[in-house]
C-alpha atoms as a printed R data frame, in Angstrom:
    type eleno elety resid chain resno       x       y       z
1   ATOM     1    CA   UNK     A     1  29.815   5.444  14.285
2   ATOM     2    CA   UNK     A     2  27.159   3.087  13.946
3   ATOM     3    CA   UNK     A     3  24.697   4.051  16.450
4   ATOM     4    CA   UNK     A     4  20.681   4.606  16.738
5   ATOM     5    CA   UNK     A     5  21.941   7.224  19.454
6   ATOM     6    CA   UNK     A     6  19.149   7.914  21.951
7   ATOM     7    CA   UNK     A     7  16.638   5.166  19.978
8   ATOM     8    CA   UNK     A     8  13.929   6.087  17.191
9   ATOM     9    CA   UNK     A     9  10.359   4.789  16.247
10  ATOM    10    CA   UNK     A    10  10.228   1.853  13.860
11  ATOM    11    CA   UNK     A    11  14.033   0.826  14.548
12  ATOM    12    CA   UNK     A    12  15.672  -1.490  17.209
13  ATOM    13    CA   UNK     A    13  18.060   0.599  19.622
14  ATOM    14    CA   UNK     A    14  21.340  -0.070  18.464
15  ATOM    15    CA   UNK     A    15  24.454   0.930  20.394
16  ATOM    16    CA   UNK     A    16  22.863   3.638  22.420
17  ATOM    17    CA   UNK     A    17  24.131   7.353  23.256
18  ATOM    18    CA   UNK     A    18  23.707  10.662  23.680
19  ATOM    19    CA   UNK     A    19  24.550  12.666  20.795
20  ATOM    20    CA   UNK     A    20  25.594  15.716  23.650
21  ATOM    21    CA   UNK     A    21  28.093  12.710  24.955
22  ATOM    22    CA   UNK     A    22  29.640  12.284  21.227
23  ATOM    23    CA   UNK     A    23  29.853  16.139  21.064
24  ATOM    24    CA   UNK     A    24  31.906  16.414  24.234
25  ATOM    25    CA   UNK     A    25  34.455  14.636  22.847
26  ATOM    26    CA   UNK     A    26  35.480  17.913  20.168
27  ATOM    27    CA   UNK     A    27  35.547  15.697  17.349
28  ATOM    28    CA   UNK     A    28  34.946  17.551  14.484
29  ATOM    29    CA   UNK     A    29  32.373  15.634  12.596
30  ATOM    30    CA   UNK     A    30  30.905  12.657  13.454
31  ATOM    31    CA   UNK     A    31  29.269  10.340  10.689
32  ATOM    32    CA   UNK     A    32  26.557   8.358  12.140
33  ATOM    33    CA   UNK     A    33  24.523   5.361  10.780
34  ATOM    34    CA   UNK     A    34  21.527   2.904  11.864
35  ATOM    35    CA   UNK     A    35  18.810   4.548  11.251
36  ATOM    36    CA   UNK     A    36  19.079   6.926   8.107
37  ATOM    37    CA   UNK     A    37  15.310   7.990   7.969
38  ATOM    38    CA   UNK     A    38  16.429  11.231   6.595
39  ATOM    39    CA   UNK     A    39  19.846  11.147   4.545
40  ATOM    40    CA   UNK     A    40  22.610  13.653   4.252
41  ATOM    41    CA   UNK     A    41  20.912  15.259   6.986
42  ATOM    42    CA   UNK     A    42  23.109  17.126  10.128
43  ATOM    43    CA   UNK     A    43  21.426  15.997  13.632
44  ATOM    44    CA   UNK     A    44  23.499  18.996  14.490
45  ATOM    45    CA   UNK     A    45  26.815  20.948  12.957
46  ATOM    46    CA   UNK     A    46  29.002  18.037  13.645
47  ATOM    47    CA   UNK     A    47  27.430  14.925  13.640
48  ATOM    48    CA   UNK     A    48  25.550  13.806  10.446
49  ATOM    49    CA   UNK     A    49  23.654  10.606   9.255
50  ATOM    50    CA   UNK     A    50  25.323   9.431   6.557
51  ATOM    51    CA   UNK     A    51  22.415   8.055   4.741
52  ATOM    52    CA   UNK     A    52  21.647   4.999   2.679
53  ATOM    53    CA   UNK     A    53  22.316   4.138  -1.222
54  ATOM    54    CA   UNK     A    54  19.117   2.649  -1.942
55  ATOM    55    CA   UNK     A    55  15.551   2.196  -0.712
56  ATOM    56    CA   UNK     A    56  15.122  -1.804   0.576
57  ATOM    57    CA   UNK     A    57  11.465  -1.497  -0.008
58  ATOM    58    CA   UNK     A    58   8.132   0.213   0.373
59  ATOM    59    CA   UNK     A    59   9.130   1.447   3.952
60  ATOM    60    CA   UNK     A    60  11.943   3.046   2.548
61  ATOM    61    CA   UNK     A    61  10.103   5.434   0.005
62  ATOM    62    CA   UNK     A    62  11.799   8.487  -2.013
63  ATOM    63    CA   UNK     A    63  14.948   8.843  -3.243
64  ATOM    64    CA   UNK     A    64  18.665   7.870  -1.836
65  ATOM    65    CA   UNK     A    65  21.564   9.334  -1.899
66  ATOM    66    CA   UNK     A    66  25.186   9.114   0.130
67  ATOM    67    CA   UNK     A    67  26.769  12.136   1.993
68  ATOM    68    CA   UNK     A    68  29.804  13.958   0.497
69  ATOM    69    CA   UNK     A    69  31.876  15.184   3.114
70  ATOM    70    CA   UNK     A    70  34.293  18.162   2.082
71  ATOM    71    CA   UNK     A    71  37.064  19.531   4.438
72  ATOM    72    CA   UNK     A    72  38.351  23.108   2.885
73  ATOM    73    CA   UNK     A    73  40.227  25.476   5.203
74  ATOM    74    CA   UNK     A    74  38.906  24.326   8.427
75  ATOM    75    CA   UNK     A    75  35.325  24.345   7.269
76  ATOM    76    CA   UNK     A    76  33.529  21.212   6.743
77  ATOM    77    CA   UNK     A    77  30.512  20.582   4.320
78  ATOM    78    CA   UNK     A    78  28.041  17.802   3.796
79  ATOM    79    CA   UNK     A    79  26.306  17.313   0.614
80  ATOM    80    CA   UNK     A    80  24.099  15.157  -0.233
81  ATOM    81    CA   UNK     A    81  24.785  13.013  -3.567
82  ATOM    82    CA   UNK     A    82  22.061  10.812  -5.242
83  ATOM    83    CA   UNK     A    83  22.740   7.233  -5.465
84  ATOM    84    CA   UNK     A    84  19.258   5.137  -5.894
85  ATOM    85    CA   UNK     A    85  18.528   3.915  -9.515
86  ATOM    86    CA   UNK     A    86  15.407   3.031  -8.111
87  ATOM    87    CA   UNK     A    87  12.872   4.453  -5.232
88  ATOM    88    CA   UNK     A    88  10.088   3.488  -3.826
89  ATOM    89    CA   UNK     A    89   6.478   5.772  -3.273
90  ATOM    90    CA   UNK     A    90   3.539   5.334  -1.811
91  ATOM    91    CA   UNK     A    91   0.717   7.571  -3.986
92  ATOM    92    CA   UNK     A    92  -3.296   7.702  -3.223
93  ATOM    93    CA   UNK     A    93  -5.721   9.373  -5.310
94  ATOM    94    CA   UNK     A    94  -8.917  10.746  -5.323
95  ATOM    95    CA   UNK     A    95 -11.324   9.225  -7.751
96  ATOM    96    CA   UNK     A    96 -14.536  10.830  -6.186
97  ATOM    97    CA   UNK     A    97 -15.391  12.749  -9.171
98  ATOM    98    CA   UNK     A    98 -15.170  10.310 -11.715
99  ATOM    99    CA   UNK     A    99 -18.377   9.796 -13.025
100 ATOM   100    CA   UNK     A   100 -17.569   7.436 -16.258
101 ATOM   101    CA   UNK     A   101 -14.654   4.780 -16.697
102 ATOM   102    CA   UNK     A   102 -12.691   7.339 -19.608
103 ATOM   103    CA   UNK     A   103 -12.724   9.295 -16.339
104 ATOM   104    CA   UNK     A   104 -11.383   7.071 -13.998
105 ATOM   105    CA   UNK     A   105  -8.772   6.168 -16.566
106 ATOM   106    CA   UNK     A   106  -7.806   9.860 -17.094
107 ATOM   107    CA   UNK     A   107  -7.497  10.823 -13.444
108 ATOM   108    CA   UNK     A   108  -4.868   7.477 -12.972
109 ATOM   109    CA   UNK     A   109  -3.507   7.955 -16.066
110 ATOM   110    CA   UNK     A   110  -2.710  11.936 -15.214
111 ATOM   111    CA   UNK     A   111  -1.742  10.906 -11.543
112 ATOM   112    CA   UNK     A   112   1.216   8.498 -12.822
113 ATOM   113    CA   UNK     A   113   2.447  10.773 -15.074
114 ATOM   114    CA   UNK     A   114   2.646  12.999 -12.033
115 ATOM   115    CA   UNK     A   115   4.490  10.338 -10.161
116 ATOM   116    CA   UNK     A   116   6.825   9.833 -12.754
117 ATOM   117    CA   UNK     A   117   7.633  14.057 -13.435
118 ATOM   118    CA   UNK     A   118   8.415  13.987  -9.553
119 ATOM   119    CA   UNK     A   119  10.767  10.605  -9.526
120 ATOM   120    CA   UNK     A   120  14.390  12.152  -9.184
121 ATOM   121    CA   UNK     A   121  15.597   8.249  -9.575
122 ATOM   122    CA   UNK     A   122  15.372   6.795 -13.199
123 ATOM   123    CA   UNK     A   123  12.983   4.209 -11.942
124 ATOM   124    CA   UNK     A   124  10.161   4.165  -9.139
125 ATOM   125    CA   UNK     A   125   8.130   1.800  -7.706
126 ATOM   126    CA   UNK     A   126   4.868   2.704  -6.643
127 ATOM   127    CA   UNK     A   127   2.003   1.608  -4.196
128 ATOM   128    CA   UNK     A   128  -1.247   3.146  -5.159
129 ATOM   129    CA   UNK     A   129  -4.148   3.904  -3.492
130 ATOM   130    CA   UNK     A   130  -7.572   4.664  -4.960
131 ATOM   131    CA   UNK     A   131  -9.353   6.974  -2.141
132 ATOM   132    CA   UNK     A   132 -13.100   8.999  -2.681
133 ATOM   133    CA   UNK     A   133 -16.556   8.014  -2.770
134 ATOM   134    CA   UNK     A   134 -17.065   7.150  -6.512
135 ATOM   135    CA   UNK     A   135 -20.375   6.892  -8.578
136 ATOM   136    CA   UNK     A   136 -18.593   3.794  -9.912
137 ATOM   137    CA   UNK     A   137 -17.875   2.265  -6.642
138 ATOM   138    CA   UNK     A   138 -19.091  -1.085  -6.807
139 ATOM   139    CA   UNK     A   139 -18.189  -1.221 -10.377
140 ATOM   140    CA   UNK     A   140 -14.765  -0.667  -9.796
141 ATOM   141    CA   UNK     A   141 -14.447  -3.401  -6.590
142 ATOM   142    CA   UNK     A   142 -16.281  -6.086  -8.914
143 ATOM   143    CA   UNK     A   143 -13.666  -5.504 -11.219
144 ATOM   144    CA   UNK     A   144 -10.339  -4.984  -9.276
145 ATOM   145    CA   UNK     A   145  -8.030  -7.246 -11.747
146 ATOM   146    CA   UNK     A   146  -9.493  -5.886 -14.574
147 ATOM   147    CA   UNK     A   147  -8.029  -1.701 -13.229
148 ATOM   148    CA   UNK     A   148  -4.866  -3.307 -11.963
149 ATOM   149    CA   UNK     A   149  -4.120  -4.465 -15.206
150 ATOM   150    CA   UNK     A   150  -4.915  -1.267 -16.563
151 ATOM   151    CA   UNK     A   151  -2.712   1.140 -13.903
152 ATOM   152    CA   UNK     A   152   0.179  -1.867 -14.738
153 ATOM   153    CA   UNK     A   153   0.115  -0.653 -18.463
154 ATOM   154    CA   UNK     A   154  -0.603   3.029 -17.610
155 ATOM   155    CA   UNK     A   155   2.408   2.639 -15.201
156 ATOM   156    CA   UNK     A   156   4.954   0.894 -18.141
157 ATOM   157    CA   UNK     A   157   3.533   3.646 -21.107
158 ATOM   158    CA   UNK     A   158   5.392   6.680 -18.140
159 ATOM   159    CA   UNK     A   159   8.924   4.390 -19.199
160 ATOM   160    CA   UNK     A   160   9.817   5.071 -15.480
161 ATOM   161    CA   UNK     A   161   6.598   3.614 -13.077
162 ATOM   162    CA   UNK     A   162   6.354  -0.425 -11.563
163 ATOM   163    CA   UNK     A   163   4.134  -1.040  -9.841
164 ATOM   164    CA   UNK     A   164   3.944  -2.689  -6.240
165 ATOM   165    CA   UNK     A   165   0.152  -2.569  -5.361
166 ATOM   166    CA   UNK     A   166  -2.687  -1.074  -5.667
167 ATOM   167    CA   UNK     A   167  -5.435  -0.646  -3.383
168 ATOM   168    CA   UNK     A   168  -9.198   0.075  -2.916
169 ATOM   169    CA   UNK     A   169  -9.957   2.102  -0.223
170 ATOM   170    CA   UNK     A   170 -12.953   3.594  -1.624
171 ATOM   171    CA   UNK     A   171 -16.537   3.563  -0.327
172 ATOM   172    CA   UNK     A   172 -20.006   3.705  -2.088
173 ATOM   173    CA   UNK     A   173 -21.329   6.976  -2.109
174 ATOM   174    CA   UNK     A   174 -24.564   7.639  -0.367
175 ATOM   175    CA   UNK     A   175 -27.009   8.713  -3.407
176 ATOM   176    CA   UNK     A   176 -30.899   7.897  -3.742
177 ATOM   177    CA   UNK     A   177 -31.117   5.069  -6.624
178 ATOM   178    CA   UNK     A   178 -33.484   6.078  -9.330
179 ATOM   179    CA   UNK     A   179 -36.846   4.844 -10.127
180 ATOM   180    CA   UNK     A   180 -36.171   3.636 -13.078
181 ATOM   181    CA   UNK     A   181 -33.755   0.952 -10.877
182 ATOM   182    CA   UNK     A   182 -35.463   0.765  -7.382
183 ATOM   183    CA   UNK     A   183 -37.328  -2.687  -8.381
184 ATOM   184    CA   UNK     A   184 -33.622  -4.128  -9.373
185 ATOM   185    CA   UNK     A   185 -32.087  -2.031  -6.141
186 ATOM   186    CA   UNK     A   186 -34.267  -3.531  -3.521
187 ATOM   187    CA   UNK     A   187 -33.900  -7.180  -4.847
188 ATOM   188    CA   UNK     A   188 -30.369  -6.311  -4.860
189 ATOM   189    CA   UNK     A   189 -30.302  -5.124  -0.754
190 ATOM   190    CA   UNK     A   190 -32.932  -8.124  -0.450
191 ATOM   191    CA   UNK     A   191 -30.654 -10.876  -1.003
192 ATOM   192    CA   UNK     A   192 -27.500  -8.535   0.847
193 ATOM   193    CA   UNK     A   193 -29.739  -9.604   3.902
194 ATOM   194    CA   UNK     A   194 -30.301 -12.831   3.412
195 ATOM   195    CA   UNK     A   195 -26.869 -13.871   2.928
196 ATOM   196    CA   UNK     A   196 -26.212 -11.936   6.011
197 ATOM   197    CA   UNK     A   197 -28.732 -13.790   7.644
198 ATOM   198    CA   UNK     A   198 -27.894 -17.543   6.123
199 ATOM   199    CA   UNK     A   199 -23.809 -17.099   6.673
200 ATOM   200    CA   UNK     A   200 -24.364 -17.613  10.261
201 ATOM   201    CA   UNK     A   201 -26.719 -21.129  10.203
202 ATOM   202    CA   UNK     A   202 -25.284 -24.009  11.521
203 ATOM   203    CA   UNK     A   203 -25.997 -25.643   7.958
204 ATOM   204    CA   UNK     A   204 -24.390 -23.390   6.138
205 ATOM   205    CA   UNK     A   205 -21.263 -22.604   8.408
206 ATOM   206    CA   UNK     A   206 -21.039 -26.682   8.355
207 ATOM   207    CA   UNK     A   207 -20.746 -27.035   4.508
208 ATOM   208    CA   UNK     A   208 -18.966 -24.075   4.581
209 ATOM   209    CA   UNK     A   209 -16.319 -25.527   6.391
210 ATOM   210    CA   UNK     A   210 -16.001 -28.784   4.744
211 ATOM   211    CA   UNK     A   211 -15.132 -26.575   1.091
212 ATOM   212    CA   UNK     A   212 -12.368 -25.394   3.364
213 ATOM   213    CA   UNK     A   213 -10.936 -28.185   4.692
214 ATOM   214    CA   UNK     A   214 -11.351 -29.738   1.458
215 ATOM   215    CA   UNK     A   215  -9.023 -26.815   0.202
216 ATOM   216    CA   UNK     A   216  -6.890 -26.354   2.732
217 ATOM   217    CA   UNK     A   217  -6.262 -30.481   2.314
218 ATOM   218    CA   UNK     A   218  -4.367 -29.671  -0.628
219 ATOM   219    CA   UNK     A   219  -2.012 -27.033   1.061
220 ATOM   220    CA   UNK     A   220   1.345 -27.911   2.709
221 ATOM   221    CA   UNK     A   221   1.215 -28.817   6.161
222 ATOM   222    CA   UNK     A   222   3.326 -25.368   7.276
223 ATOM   223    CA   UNK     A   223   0.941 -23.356   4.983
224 ATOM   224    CA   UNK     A   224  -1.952 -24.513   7.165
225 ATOM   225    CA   UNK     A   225  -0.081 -24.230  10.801
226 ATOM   226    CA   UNK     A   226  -0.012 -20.640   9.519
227 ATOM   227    CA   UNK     A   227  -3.756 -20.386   8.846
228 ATOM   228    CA   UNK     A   228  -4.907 -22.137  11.285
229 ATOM   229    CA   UNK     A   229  -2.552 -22.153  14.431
230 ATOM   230    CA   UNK     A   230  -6.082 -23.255  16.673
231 ATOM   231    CA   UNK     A   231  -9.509 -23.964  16.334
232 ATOM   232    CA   UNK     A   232 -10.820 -20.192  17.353
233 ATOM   233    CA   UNK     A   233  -8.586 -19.490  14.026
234 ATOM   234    CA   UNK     A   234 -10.607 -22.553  11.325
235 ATOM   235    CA   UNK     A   235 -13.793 -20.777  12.713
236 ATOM   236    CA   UNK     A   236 -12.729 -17.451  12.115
237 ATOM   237    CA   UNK     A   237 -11.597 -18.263   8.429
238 ATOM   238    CA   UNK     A   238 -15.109 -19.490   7.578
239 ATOM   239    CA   UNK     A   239 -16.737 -17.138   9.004
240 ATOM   240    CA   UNK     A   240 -14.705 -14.416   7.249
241 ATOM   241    CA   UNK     A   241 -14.389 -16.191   3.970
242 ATOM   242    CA   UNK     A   242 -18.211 -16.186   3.685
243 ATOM   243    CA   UNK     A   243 -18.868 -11.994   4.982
244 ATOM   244    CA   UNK     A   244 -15.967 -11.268   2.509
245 ATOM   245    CA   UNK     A   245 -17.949 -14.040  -0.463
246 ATOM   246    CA   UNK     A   246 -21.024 -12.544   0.270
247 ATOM   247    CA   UNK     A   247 -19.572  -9.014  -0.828
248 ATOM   248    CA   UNK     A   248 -18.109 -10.088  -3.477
249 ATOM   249    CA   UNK     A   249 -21.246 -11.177  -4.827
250 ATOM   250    CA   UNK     A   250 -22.931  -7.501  -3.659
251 ATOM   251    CA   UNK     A   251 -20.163  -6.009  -5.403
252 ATOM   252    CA   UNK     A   252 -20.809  -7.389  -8.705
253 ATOM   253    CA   UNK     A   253 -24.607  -7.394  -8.420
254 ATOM   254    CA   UNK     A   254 -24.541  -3.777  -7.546
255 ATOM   255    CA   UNK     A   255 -22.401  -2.781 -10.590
256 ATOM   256    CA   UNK     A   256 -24.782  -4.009 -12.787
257 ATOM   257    CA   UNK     A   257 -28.025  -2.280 -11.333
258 ATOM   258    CA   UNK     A   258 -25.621   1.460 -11.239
């Protein structure tokens, strides 16, 4: 029966019971569908999810399978049979305690291989996250496409990893700077603050917006409606496209004094 019984989080409610109601009927085994979050499952002795082949996407993470249903004497089993050639994980790591870059590239390269031990499908497909408060923090945002490139081939040399995305959710760690970089430090915070300060001056935000109308000029007229479905919206663009410039520009600075 295709049914999302009594409703569940993340899914629309889909011809809505009670499984107690289906039970009442002394069916012996009910094989229910929808929803799926956990296949080859029992909700209870006699009513089972019957699971899906294959993961559609990220949401869908780990491996598939179908339910076997055997009928022996009376007795019924359910087992559950692996189907997906490929699955779908989401991963995050901890790069806190890499110090140098042949460290960072050990602890991603070690992680994957991890990944790939624990895939049960041939194939997997991976969202990474890097997590921690690493001494190489700002080197390692200034030079995003340079590690994605890297975690692609680290991913293709396991024979069994893709991979999806990965993402920086790391932050800078909170260490004195040296003497020997203070001078280079402080110029470094200097300017931080003055392109906080300049971002917001009616000169600025003015030019600012005429680069992006200029580019968004070149954009199909649907493309834009999306971006910019009012005027609260254009403002809001430039105003984040110049906080998230201006930390680019930290990002890459900083990298350089560390």
């Amino acid at each position: 029966m295709h049914t999302s019984l009594a409703g569940a989080a993340g899914h629309d409610v889909y011809a809505p019971c009670a499984l107690g109601d289906l039970l009442a009927m002394n069916f012996d085994y009910w094989a229910l569908g929808h929803v799926a979050q956990t296949t080859g499952t029992c909700r209870s002795p006699l009513g089972c999810d019957a699971g899906y082949a294959a993961g559609r996407d990220i949401g869908e993470a780990g491996p598939k399978s179908a339910s076997l249903l055997t009928i022996q004497d009376g007795a019924i089993r359910v087992d559950a049979v692996r189907t997906s050639e490929v699955e779908f994980a989401q991963s995050a790591v901890d790069v806190s305690d890499c110090e140098t870059e042949d460290e960072l590239r050990t602890t991603l390269r070690m992680h994957l291989q991890t990944i790939a031990q624990n895939c049960e499908s041939p194939a997997c497909i991976v969202r990474l996250t890097l997590t921690g408060v690493p001494a190489l923090h700002w080197q390692i945002l200034r030079d995003q496409d340079v590690w994605r490139a890297q975690i692609d081939d680290m991913a293709r040399d396991t024979d069994a990893l893709w991979i999806d995305k990965v993402v920086f959710d790391i932050a800078a760690p909170a260490t004195p700077v040296s003497d020997g970089h203070k001078s280079a430090a402080s110029a470094t915070v200097e300017l931080g603050q003055t392109m906080e300060k300049v971002q917001f001056e009616q000169g600025f935000m003015h030019a600012a917006r005429g680069e992006i109308d200029a580019i968004l000029g070149d954009m199909p007229a649907s493309v834009r409606a999306r971006l910019l479905p009012d005027e609260a919206s254009a403002e809001a663009l430039v105003t984040t496209s110049a906080s998230n410039g201006a930390a680019r520009v930290l990002a890459r600075m900083k990298g350089s004094v560390g």
